Coordinates of C-alpha atoms in Angstrom, one line a residue:
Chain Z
X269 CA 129.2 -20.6 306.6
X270 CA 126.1 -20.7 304.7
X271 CA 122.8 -19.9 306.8
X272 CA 121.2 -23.2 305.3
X273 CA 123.4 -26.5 303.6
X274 CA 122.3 -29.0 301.2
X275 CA 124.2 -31.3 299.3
X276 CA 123.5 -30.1 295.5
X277 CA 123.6 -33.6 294.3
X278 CA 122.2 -35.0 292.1
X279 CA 120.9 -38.0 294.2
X280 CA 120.4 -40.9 292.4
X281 CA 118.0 -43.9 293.6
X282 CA 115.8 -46.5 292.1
X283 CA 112.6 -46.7 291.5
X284 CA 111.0 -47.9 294.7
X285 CA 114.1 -47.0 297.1
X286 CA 113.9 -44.6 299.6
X287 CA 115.4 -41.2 298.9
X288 CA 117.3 -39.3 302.1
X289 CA 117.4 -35.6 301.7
X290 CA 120.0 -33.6 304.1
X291 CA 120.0 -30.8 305.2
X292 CA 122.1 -28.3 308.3
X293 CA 121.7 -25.1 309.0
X294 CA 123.5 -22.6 311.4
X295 CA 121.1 -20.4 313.7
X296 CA 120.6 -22.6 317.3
X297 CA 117.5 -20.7 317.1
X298 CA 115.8 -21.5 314.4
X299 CA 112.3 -22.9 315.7
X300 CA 110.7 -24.0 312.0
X301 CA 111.9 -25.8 309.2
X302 CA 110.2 -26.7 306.2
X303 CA 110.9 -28.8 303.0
X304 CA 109.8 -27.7 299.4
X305 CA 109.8 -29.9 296.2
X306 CA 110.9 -28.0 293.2
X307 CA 109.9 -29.2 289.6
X308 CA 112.1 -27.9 286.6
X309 CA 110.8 -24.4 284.9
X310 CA 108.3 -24.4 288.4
X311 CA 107.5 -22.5 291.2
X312 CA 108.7 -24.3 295.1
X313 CA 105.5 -26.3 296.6
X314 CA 105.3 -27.0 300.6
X315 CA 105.6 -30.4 301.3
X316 CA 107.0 -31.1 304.9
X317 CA 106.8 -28.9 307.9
X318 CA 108.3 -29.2 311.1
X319 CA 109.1 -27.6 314.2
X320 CA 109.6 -30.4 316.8
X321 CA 112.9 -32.7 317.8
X322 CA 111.7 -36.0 316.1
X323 CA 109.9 -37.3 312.9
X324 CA 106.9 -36.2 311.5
X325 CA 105.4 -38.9 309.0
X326 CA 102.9 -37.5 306.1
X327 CA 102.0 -40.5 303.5
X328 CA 105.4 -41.5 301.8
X329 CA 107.4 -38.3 303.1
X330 CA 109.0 -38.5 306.4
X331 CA 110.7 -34.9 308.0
X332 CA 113.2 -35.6 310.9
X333 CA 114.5 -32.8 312.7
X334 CA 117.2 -32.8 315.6
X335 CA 118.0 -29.5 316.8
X336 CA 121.1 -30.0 318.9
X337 CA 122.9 -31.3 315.9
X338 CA 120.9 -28.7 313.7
X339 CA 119.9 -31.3 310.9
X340 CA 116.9 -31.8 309.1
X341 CA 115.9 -34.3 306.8
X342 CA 113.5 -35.5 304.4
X343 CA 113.0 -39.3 303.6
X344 CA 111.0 -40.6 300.8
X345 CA 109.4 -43.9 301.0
X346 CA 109.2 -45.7 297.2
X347 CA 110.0 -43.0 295.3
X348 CA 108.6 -42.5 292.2
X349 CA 109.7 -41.3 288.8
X350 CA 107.5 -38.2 289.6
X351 CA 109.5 -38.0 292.7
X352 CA 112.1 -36.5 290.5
X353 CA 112.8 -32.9 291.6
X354 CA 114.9 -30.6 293.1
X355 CA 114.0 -30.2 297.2
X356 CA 114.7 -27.4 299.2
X357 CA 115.2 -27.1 303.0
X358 CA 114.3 -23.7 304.5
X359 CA 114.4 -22.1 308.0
X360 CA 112.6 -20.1 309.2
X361 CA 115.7 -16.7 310.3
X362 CA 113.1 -14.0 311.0
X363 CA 112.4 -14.5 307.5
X364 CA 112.6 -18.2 305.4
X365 CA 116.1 -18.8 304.0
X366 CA 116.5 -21.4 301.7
X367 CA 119.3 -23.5 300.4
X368 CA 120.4 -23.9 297.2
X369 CA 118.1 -27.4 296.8
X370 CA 119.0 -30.9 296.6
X371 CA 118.6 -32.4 293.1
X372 CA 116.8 -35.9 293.0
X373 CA 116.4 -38.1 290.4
X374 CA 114.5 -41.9 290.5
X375 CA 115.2 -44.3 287.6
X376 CA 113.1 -46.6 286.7
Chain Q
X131 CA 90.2 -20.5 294.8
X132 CA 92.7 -18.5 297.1
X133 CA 96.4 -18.2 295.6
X134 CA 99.1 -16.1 294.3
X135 CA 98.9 -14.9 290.8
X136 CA 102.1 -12.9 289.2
X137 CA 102.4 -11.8 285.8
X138 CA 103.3 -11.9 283.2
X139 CA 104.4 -15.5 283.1
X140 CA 107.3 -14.5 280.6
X141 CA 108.9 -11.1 280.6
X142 CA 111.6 -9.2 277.8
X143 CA 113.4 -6.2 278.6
X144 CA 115.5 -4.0 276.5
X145 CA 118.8 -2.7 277.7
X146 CA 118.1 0.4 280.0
X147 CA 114.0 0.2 280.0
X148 CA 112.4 -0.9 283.6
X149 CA 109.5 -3.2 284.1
X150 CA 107.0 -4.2 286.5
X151 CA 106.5 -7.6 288.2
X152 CA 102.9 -8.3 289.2
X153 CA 102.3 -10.1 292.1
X154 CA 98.8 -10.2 293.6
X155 CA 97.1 -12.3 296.3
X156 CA 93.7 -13.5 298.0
X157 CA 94.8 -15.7 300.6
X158 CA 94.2 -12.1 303.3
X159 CA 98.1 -12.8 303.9
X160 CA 99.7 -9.8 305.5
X161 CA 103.5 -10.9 304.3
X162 CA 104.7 -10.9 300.6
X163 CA 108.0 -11.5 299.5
X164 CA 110.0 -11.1 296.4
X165 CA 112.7 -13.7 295.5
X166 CA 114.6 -14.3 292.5
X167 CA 116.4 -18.0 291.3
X168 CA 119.5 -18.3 288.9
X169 CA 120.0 -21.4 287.1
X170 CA 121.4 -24.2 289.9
X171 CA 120.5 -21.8 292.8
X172 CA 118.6 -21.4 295.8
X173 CA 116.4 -18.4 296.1
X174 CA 117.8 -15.1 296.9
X175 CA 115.0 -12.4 298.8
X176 CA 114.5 -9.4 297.1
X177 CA 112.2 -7.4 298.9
X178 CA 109.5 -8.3 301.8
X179 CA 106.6 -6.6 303.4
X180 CA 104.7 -7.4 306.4
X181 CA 102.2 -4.6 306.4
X182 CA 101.0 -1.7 303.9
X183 CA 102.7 1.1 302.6
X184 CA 105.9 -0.9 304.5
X185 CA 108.5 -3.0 303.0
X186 CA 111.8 -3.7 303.7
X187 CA 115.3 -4.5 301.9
X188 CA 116.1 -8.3 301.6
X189 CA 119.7 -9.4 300.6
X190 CA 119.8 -8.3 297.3
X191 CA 118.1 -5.4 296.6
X192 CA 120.2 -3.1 295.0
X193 CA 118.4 -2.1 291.2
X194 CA 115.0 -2.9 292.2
X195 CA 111.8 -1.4 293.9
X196 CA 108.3 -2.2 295.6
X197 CA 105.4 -1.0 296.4
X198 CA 102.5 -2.3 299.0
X199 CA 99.8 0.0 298.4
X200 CA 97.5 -2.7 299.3
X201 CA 97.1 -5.7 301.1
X202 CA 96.2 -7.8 298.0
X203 CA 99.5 -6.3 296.4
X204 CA 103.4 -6.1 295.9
X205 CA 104.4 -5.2 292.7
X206 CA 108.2 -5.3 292.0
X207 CA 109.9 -3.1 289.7
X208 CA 113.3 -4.0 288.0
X209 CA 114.9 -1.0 286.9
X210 CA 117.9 -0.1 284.5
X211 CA 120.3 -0.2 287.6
X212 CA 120.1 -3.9 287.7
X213 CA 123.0 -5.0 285.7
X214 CA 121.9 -8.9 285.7
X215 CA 118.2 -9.4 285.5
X216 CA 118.1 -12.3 283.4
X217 CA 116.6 -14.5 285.9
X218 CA 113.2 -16.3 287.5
X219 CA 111.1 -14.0 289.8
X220 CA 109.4 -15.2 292.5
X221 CA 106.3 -13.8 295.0
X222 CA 104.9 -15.4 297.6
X223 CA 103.3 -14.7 301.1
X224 CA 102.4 -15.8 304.6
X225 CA 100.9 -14.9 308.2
X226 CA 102.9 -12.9 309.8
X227 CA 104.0 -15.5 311.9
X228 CA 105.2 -17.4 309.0
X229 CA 104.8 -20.9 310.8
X230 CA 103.2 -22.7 307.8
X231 CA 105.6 -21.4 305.3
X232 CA 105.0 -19.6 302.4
X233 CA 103.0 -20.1 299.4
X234 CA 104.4 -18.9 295.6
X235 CA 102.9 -18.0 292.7
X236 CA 104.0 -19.6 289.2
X237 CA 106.8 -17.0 288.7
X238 CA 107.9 -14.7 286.0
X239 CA 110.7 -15.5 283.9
X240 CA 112.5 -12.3 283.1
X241 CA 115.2 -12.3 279.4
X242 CA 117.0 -9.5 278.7
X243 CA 117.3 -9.0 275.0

């Protein structure tokens, strides 16, 4: 079993849709997780951070994180063309582990 | 502006011949790590270092090297034992506590020619 698990996709949604990310991993012990947006050709960028049972809200980006299923995810309110991406969960395992990213695309 | 710079941005290397990834940063980060990404694929540590003239192995280290001379720096080295290099390099860094993630730099894209 992989440390971290994302659906590869892609994930297709319309323009103005909301865009659900998934995301399991398989340490019970893992206390932070954190969600990166990957443009093509681009280095990761930090978007979402989270380390609490629940949903944290930030603008159109929404992390939910439930530990005793040990599933994170990552909704996007009216995504945008420039949504378009690939999004990677990581945990933090003594070290961040990422998976291998969730590709998103919005039409228009 | 505090960041991560690497470089070069692009990078060729001949059959047999090593090169060195730079990987340099002002954020007074005590961390750095070294991933690399295939094409479709999550990122896969290299090396990482939480402290000078320390580092340690990460899951696929086999036919590379670092160094942490300095805080600032963790140069990675990809020698002629690495059979596959073609790939994206990656640095980046954190407080040792790693709580608010890390932060990359732009990445080197390495071709073997």
């Amino acid at each position: 079993q992989k440390e971290v698990e994302q659906n590869s996709g892609p994930l297709s949604v319309p323009e103005g849709a909301i865009a659900s990310l998934n995301c399991t991993y398989s340490d019970r012990g893992s206390q932070s997780f954190f969600w990166y947006r990957q443009y093509s050709g681009k280095s990761p960028e930090l978007i979402m951070f989270i380390y609490s049972n629940g949903d944290k809200e930030d603008g159109r980006f929404t992390a939910q994180l439930n530990k005793a299923s040990q599933y994170v995810s990552l909704l996007i309110r009216d995504s945008q063309p420039s949504d378009s991406a690939t999004y990677l969960c990581a945990v933090i395992l003594n070290k961040l582990v990422f998976g291998a990213g969730t590709i998103l695309r919005v039409k228009s | 502006d505090g960041g991560i710079t690497q470089s070069p941005k692009y990078l060729f290397r001949k059959e047999g011949q090593n090169v060195t990834l730079s990987c340099e940063q002002n954020l007074n980060h005590d961390a750095m790590y070294w991933y690399r990404q295939d094409p479709g694929q999550g990122l896969r540590l290299i090396y990482y270092s939480q402290i000078v003239n320390d580092f340690q192995k990460g899951d696929i280290a086999e036919g590379y090297s670092v160094s942490r001379e300095k805080k600032e720096s963790f140069p990675l080295t990809v020698t002629s034992a690495q059979k596959n290099p073609t790939a994206f390099y990656l640095c980046a860094s954190s407080i040792l506590r790693q709580q608010y993630g890390y932060t990359f730099g732009s990445g080197t894209r390495l071709t073997v020619v």
